[in-house]
PDB file of C-alpha atoms in Angstrom:
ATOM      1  CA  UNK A 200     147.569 141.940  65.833  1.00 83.00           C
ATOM      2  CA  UNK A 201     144.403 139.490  64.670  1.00 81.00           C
ATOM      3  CA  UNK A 202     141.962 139.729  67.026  1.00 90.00           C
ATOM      4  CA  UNK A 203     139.634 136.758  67.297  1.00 95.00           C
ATOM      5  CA  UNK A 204     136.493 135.384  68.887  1.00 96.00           C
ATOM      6  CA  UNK A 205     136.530 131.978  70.206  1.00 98.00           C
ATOM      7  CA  UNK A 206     132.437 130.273  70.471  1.00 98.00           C
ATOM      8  CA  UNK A 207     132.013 127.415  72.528  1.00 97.00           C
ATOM      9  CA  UNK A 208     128.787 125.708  70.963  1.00 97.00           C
ATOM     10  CA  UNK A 209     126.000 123.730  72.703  1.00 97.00           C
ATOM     11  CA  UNK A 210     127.715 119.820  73.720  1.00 97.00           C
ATOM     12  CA  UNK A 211     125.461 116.927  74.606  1.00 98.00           C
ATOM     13  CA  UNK A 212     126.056 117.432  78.451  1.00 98.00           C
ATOM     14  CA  UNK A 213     125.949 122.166  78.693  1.00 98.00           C
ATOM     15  CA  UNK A 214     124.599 124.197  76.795  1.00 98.00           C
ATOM     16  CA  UNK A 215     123.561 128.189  77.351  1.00 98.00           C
ATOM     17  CA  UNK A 216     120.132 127.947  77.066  1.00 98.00           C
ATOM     18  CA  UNK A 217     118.966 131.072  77.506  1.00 98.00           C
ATOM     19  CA  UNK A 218     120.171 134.629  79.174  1.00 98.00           C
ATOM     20  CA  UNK A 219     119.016 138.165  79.710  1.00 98.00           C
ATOM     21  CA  UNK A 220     118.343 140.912  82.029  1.00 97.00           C
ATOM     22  CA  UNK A 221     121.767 140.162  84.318  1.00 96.00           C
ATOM     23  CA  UNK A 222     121.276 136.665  84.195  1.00 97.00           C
ATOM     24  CA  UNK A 223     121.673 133.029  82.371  1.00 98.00           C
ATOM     25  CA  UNK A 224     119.749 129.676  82.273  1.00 98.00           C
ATOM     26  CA  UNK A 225     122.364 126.728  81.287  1.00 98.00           C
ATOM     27  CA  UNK A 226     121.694 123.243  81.052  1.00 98.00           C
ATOM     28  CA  UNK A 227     124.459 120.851  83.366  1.00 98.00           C
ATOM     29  CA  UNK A 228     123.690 117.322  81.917  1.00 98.00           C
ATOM     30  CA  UNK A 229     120.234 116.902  83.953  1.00 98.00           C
ATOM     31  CA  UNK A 230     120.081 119.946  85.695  1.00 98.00           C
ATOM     32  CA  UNK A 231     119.542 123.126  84.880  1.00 98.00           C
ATOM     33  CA  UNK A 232     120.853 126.365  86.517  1.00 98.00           C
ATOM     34  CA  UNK A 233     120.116 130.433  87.034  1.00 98.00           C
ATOM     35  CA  UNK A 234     123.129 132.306  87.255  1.00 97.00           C
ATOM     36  CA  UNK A 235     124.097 135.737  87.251  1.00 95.00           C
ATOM     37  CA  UNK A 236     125.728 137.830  84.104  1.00 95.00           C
ATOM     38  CA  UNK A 237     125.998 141.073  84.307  1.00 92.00           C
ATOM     39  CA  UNK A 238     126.980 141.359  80.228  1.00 93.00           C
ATOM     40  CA  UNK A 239     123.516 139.574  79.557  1.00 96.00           C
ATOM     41  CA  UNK A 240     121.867 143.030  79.084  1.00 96.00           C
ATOM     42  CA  UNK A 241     119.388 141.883  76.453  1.00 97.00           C
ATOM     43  CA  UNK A 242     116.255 140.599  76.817  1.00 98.00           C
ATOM     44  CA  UNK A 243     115.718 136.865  77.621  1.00 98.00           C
ATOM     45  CA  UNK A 244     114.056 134.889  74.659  1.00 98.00           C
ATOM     46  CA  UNK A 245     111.605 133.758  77.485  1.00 96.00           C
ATOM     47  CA  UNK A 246     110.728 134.939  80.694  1.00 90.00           C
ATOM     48  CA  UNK A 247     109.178 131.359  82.233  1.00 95.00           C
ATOM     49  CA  UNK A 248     112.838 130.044  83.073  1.00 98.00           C
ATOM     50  CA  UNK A 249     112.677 126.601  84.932  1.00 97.00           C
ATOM     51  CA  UNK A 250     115.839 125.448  86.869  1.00 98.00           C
ATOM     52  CA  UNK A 251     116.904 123.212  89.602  1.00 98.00           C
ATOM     53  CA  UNK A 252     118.707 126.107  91.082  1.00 98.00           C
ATOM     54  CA  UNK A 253     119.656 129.422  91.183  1.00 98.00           C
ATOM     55  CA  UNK A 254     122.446 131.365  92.641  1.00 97.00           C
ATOM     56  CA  UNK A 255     121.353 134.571  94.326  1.00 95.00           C
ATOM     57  CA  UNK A 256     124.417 136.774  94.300  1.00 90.00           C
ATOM     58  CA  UNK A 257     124.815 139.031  97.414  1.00 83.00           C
ATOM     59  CA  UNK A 258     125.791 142.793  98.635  1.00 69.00           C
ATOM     60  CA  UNK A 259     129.872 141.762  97.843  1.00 59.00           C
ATOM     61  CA  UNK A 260     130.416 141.882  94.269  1.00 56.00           C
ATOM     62  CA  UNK A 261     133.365 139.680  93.716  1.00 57.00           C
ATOM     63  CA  UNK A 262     131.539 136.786  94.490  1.00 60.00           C
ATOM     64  CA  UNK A 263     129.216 136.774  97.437  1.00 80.00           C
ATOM     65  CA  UNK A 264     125.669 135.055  97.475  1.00 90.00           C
ATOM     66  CA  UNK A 265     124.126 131.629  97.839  1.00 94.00           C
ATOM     67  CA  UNK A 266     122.577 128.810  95.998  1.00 96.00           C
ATOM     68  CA  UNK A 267     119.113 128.414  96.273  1.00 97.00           C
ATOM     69  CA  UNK A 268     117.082 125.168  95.219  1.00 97.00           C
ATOM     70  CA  UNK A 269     114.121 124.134  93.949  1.00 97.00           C
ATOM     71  CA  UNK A 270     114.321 120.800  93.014  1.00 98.00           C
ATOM     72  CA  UNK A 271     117.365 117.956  94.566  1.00 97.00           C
ATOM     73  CA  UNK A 272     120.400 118.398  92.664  1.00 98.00           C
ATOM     74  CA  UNK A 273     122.808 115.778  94.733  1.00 97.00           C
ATOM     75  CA  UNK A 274     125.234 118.212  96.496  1.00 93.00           C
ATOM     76  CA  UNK A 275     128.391 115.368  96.278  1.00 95.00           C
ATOM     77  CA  UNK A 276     128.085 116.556  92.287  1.00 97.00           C
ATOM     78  CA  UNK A 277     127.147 114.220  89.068  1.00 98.00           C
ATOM     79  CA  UNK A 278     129.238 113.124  86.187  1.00 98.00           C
ATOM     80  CA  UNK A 279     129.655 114.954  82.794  1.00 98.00           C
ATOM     81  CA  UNK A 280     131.590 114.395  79.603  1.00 98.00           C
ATOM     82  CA  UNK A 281     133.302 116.800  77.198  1.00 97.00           C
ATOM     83  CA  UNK A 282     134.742 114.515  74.154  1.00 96.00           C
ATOM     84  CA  UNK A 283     136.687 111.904  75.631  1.00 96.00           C
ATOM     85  CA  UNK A 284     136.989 113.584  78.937  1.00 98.00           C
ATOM     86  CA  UNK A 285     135.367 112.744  81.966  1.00 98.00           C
ATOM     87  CA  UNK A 286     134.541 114.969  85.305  1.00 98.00           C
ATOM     88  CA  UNK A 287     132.358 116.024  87.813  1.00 98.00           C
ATOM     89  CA  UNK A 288     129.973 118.938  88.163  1.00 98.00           C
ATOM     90  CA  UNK A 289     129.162 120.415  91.713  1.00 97.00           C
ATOM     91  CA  UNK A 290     127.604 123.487  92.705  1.00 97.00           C
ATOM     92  CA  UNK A 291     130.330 125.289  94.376  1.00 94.00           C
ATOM     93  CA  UNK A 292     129.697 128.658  96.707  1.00 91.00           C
ATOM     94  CA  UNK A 293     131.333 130.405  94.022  1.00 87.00           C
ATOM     95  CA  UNK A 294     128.868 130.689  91.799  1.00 91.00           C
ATOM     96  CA  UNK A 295     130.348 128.257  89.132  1.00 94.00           C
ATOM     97  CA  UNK A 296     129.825 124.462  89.329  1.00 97.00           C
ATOM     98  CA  UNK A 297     133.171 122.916  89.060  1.00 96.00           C
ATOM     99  CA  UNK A 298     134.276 123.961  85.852  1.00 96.00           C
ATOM    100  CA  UNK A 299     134.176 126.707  83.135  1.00 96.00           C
ATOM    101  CA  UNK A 300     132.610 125.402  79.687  1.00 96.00           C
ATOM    102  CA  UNK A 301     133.455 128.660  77.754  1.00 96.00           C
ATOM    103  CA  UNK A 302     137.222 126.998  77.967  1.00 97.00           C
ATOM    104  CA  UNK A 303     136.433 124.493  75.586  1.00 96.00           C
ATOM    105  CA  UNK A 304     137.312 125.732  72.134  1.00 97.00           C
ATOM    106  CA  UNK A 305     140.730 126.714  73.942  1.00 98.00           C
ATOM    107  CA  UNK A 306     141.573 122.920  75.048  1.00 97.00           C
ATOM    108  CA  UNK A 307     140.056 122.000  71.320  1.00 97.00           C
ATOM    109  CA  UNK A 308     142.050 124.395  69.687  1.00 97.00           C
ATOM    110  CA  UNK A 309     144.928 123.234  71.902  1.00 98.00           C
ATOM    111  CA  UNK A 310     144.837 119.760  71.179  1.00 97.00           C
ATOM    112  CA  UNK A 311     145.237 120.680  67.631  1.00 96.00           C
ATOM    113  CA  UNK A 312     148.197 122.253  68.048  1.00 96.00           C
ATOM    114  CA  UNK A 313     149.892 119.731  70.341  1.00 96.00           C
ATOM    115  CA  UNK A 314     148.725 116.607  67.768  1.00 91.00           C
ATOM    116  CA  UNK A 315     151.858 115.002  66.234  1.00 89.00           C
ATOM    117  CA  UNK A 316     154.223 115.827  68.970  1.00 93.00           C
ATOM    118  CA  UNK A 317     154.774 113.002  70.774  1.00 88.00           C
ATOM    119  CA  UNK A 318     155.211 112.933  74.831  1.00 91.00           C
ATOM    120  CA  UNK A 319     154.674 116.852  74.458  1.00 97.00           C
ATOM    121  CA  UNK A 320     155.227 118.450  77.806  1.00 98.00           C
ATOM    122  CA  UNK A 321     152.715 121.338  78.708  1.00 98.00           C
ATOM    123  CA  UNK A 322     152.141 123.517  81.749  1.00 98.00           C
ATOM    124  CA  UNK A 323     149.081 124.353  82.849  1.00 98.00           C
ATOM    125  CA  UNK A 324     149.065 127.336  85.876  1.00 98.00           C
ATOM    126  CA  UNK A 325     146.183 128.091  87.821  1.00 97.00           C
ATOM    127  CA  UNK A 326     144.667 124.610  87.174  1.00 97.00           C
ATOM    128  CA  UNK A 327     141.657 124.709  89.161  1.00 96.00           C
ATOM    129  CA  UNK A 328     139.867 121.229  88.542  1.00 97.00           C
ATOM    130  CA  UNK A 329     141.799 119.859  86.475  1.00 98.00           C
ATOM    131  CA  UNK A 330     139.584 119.482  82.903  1.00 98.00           C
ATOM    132  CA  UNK A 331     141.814 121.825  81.189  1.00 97.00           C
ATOM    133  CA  UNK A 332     144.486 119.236  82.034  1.00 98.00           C
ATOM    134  CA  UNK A 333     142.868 116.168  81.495  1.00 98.00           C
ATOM    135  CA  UNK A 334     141.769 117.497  77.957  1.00 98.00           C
ATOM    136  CA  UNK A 335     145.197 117.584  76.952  1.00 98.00           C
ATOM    137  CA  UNK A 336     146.662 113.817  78.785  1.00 97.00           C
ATOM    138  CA  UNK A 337     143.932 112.589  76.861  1.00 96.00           C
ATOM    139  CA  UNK A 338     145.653 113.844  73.871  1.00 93.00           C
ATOM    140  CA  UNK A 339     148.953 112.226  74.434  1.00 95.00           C
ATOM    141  CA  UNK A 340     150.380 115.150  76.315  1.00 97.00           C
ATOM    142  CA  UNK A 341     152.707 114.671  79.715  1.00 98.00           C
ATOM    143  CA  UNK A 342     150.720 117.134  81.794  1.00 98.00           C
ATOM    144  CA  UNK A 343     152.171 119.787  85.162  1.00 98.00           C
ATOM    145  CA  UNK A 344     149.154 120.765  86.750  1.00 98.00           C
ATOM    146  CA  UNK A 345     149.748 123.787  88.884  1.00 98.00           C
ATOM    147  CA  UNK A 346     146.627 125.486  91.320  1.00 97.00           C
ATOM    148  CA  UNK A 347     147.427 127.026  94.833  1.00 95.00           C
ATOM    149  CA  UNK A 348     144.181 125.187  96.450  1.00 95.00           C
ATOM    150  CA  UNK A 349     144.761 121.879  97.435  1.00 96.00           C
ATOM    151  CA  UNK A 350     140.823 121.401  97.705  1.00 96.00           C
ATOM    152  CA  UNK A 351     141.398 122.872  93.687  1.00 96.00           C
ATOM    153  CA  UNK A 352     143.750 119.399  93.321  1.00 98.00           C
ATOM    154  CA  UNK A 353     142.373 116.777  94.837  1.00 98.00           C
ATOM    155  CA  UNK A 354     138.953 117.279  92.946  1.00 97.00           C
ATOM    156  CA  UNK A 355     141.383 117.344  89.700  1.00 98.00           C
ATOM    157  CA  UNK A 356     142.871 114.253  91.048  1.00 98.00           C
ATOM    158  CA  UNK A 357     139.598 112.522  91.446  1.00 98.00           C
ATOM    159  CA  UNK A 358     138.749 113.753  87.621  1.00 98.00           C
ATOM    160  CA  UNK A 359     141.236 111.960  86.671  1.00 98.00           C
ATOM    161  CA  UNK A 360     140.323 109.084  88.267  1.00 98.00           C
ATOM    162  CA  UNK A 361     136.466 109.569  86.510  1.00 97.00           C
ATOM    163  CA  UNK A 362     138.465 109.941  83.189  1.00 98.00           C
ATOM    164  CA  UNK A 363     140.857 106.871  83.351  1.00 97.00           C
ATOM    165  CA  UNK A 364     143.937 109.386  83.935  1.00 98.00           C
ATOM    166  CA  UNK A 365     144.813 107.922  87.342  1.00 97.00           C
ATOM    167  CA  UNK A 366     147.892 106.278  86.074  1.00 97.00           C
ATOM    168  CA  UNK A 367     148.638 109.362  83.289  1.00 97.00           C
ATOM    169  CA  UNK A 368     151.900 111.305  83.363  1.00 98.00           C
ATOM    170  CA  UNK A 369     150.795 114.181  85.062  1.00 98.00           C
ATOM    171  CA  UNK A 370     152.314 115.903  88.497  1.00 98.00           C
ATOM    172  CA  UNK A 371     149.872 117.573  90.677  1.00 98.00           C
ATOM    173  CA  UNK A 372     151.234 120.400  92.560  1.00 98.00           C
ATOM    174  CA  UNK A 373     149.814 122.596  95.455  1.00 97.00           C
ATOM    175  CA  UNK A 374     152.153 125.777  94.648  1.00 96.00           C
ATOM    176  CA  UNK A 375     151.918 129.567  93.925  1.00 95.00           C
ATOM    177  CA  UNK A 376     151.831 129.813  90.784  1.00 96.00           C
ATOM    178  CA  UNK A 377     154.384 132.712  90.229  1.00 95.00           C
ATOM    179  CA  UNK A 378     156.682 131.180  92.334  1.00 96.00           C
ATOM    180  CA  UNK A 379     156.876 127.979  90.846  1.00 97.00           C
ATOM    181  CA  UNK A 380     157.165 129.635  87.296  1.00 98.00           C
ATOM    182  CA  UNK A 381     160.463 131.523  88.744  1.00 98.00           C
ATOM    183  CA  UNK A 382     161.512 128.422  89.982  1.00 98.00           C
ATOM    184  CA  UNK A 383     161.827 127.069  86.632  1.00 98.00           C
ATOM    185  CA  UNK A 384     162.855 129.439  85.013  1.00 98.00           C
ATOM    186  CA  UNK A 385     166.417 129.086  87.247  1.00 98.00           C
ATOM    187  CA  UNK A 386     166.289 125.217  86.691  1.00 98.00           C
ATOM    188  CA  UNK A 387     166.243 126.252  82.761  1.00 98.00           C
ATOM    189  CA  UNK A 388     163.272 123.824  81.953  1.00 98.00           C
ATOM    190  CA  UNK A 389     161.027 124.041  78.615  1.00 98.00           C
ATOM    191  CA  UNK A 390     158.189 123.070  77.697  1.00 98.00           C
ATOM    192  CA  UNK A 391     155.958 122.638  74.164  1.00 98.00           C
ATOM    193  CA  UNK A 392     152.767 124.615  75.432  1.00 98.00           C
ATOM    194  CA  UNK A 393     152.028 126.804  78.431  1.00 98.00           C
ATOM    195  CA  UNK A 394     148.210 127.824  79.507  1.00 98.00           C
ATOM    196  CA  UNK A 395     147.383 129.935  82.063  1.00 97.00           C
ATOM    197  CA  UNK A 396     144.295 130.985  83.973  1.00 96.00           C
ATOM    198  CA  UNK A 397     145.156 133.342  86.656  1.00 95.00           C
ATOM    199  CA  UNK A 398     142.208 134.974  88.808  1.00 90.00           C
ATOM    200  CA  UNK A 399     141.315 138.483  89.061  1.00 89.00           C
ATOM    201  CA  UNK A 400     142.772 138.130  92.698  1.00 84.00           C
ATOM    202  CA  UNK A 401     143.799 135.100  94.948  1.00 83.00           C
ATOM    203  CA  UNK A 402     146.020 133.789  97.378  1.00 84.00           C
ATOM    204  CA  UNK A 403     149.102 131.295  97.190  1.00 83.00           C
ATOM    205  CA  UNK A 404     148.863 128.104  99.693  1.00 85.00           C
ATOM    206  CA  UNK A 405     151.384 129.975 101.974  1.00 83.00           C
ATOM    207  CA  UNK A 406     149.576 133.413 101.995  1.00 83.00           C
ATOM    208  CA  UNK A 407     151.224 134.597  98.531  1.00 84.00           C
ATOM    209  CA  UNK A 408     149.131 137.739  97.645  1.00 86.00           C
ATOM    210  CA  UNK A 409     147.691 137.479  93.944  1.00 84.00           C
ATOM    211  CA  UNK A 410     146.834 140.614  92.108  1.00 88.00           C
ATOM    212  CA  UNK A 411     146.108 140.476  88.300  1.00 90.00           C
ATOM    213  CA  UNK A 412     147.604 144.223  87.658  1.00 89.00           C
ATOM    214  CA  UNK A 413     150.684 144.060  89.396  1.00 91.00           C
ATOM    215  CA  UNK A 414     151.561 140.047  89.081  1.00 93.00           C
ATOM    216  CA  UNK A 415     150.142 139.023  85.439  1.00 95.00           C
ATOM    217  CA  UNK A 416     152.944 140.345  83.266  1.00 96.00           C
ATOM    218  CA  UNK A 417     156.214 139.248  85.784  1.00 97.00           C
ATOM    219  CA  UNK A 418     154.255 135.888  85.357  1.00 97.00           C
ATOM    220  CA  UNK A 419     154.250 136.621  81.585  1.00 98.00           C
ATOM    221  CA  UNK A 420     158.006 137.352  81.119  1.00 98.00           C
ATOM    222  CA  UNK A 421     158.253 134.234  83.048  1.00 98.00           C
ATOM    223  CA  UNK A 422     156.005 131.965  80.565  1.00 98.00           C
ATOM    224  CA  UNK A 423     158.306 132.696  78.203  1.00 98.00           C
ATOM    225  CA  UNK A 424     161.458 132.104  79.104  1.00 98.00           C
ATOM    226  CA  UNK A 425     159.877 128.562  79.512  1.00 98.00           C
ATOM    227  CA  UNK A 426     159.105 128.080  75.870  1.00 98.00           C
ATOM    228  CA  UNK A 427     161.340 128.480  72.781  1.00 97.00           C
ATOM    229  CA  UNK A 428     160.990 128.479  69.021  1.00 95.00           C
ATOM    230  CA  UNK A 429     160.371 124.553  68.931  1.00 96.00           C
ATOM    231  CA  UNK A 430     157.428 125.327  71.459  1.00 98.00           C
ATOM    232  CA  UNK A 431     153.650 125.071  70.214  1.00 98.00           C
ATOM    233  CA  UNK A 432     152.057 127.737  72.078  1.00 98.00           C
ATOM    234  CA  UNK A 433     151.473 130.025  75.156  1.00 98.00           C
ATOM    235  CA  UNK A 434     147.548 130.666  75.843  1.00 98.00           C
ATOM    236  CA  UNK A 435     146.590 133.417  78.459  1.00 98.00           C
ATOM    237  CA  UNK A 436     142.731 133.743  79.311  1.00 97.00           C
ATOM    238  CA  UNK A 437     141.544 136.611  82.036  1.00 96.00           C
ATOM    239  CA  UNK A 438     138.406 137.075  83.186  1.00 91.00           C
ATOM    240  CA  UNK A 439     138.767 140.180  84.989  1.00 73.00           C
ATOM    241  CA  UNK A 440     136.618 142.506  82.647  1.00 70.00           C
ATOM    242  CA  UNK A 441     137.740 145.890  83.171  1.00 76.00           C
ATOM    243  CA  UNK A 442     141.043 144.841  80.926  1.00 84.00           C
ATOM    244  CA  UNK A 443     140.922 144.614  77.444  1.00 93.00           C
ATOM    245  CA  UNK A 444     141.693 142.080  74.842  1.00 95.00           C
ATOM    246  CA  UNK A 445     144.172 144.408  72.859  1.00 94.00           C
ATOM    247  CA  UNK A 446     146.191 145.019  76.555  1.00 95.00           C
ATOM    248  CA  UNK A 447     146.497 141.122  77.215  1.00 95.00           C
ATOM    249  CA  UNK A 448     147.420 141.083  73.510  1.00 96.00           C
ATOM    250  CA  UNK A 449     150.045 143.545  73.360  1.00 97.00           C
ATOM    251  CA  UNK A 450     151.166 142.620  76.711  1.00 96.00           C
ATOM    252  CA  UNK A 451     152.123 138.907  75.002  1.00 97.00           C
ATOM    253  CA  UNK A 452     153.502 139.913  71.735  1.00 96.00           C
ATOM    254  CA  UNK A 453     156.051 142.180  74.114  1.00 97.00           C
ATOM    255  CA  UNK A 454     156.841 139.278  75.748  1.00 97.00           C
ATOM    256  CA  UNK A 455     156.955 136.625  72.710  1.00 97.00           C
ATOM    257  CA  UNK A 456     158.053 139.554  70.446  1.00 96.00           C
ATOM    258  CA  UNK A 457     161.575 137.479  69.823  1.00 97.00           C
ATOM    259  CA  UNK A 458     159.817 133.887  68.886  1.00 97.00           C
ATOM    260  CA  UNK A 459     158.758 133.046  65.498  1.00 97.00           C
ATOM    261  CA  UNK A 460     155.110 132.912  64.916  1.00 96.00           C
ATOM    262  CA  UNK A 461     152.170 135.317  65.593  1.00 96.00           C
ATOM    263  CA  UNK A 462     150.488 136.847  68.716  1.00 97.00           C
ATOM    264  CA  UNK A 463     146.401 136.814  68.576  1.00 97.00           C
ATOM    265  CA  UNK A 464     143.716 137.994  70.977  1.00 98.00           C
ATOM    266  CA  UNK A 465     140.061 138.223  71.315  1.00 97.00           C
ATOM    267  CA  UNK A 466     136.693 137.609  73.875  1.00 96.00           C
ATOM    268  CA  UNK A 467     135.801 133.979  74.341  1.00 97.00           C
ATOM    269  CA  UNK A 468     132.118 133.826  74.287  1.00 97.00           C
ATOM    270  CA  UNK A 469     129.680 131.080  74.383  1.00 98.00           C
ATOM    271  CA  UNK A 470     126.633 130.216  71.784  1.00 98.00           C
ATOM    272  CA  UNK A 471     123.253 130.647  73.181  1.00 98.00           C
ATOM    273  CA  UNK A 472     120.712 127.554  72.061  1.00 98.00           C
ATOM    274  CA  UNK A 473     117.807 129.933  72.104  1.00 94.00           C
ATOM    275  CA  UNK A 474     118.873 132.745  69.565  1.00 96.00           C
ATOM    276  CA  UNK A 475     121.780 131.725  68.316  1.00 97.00           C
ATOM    277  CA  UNK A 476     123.455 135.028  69.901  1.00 97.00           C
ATOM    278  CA  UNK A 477     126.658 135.273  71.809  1.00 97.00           C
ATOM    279  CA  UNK A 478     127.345 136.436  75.708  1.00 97.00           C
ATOM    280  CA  UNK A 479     130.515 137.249  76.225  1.00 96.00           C
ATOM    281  CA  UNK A 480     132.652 135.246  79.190  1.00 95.00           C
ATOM    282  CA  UNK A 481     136.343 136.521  79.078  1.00 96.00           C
ATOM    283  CA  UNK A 482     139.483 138.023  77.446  1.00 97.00           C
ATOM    284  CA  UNK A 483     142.184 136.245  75.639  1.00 98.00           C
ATOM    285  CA  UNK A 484     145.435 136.432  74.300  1.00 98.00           C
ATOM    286  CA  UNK A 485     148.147 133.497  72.715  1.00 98.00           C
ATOM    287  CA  UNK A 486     151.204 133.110  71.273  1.00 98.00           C
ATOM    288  CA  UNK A 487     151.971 130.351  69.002  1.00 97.00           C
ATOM    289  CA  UNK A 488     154.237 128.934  66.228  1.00 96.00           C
ATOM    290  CA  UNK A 489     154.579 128.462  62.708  1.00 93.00           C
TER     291      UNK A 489
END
C-alpha cells in the first residue's frame, strides 16, 4: 500500500503562519488566530506572535477552553473564499472556526477525480459546514450532505447561500450518519464518490452513541456496498491521533479489496509560511479507480 502525504499550501484568505511549542498562529482572511497543537513540538520561527485571538484550552482535553480576544473579531463570523467557493468563518467554542483548511487538497484532489462525469452523485457523511460539499456542487456534482447537528446544517445551508448554491442539487439531512448509510445500503443505492469525516466521538440527533473504534469500520463495510467498479472514489480522513495511517489503510483495502483500483493512505499536513516545514493535522486513507 502507497502511503502518501497530502500539503495544503498557503491560499489568499489562510495560511499557517507560524507554530511551535504546543501551539499555531494562522492567518483567517483579516484576522489572525493562536491555537493549540500539541504536534507543534518545535520551536516557533518567532516568539512576538500577534493575533486577534487566542483559544486557551482548558483542564478537559477533548476540547475544553475558551476564546480569548484582543482585538474585535465580529462574533456573527466574516466571509472567506477557497477557489470558487464561498463561506463563512466564525470562532466556534470548539476551538476551530467553522471549517478545517487542511481538507483542501482532499476536495482539490476530489474534484479531479469527479471532472468529466456528468451529474456525478457523491455522499458526503459527517458534513459539518458544508465546504467539503459545496467544493464539489461547484464542480458539477449532485451533492447528499449528511451531519447529525442541525446547527452543523443550517450554517452549511447558509454557505451555500454565500456561494450561489442555494438553488444546487444538494439534500441536506439532519441524520446519524451510520444509520442513514444502512439505510441505503437496503434501498440498494450507488453513488460515484463517498467522503467521510467521522469524529473521534459524537452523538446522532436522536442520542445515537458515536465511537470511532467500535463504529468506523461497520460504517466502512457500509461505504462500500454503496460504490461499485464504475465509482470514482471512497475518501476516509480521521483525526483521532492515536490510530495510524497504515490501520485506516488496511482497514479500506479489506473493505474495497474486491473493486478495481488501488487503496492509498497517508497524514494530511499543512505548509507553514514561515519555514516552509510541515505540522501534521490528521490520518487518511482512499480508495479509488482506474
Amino acid at each position: 500500500m502507497k502511503l502518501v502525504t497530502l500539503i495544503g499550501e498557503p491560499w489568499p484568505d489562510y495560511g499557517l503562519v507560524d507554530s511551535g511549542h504546543g501551539r499555531k498562529l494562522e492567518r483567517y482572511g483579516p484576522y489572525r488566530f493562536i491555537r493549540p497543537e500539541p504536534q507543534a513540538m518545535w520551536a516557533p520561527a518567532r516568539d512576538d506572535w500577534d493575533a486577534d485571538a487566542e483559544f486557551v484550552p482548558g483542564s478537559d482535553e477533548d476540547g475544553g477552553g475558551r476564546w480569548e480576544f484582543h482585538r474585535a473579531v465580529p462574533r456573527e463570523g466574516w466571509r472567506l473564499a477557497w477557489a470558487d467557493v464561498r463561506f463563512t468563518a466564525q470562532t466556534t467554542p470548539f476551538r476551530h472556526l467553522g471549517f478545517f483548511p487542511d481538507m483542501m487538497p482532499v476536495w482539490a484532489w476530489a474534484r479531479e477525480r469527479l471532472a468529466g462525469r456528468e451529474s456525478a452523485e457523491a455522499l458526503n457523511l459527517f458534513g459539518y459546514t458544508g465546504v467539503g460539499t459545496l467544493a464539489l456542487a461547484k464542480a458539477g456534482a449532485h451533492m447528499v450532505h449528511v451531519d447529525a447537528s442541525r446547527k452543523s446544517v443550517d450554517a452549511a445551508r447558509a454557505n451555500a447561500i454565500v456561494s450561489g448554491l442555494a438553488d444546487a442539487p444538494i439534500r441536506w439531512l439532519v441524520d446519524d450518519a451510520a444509520k442513514f448509510t444502512a439505510r441505503e445500503v437496503r434501498r440498494e443505492r450507488r453513488y460515484d464518490a463517498v467522503v467521510l469525516d467521522p469524529p473521534k466521538y459524537g452523538r446522532g440527533p436522536d442520542g445515537e452513541r458515536w465511537l470511532l473504534e467500535d463504529n468506523l469500520a461497520p460504517l466502512i463495510a457500509d461505504c462500500r456496498k454503496l460504490v461499485d467498479g464504475k465509482s470514482a472514489f471512497a475518501f476516509l480522513t480521521v483525526y483521532a491521533i492515536r490510530l495510524s495511517a497504515l490501520a485506516i489503510g488496511e482497514l479500506m483495502r479489506q473493505a474495497f479489496d474486491d473493486l478495481p483500483g488501488s487503496v492509498e493512505a497517508g497524514e494530511l499536513g499543512v505548509r507553514e509560511e514561515a519555514r516552509g516545514l510541515i505540522l501534521p493535522t490528521a490520518i487518511w486513507a482512499r480508495w479509488s479507480s482506474p
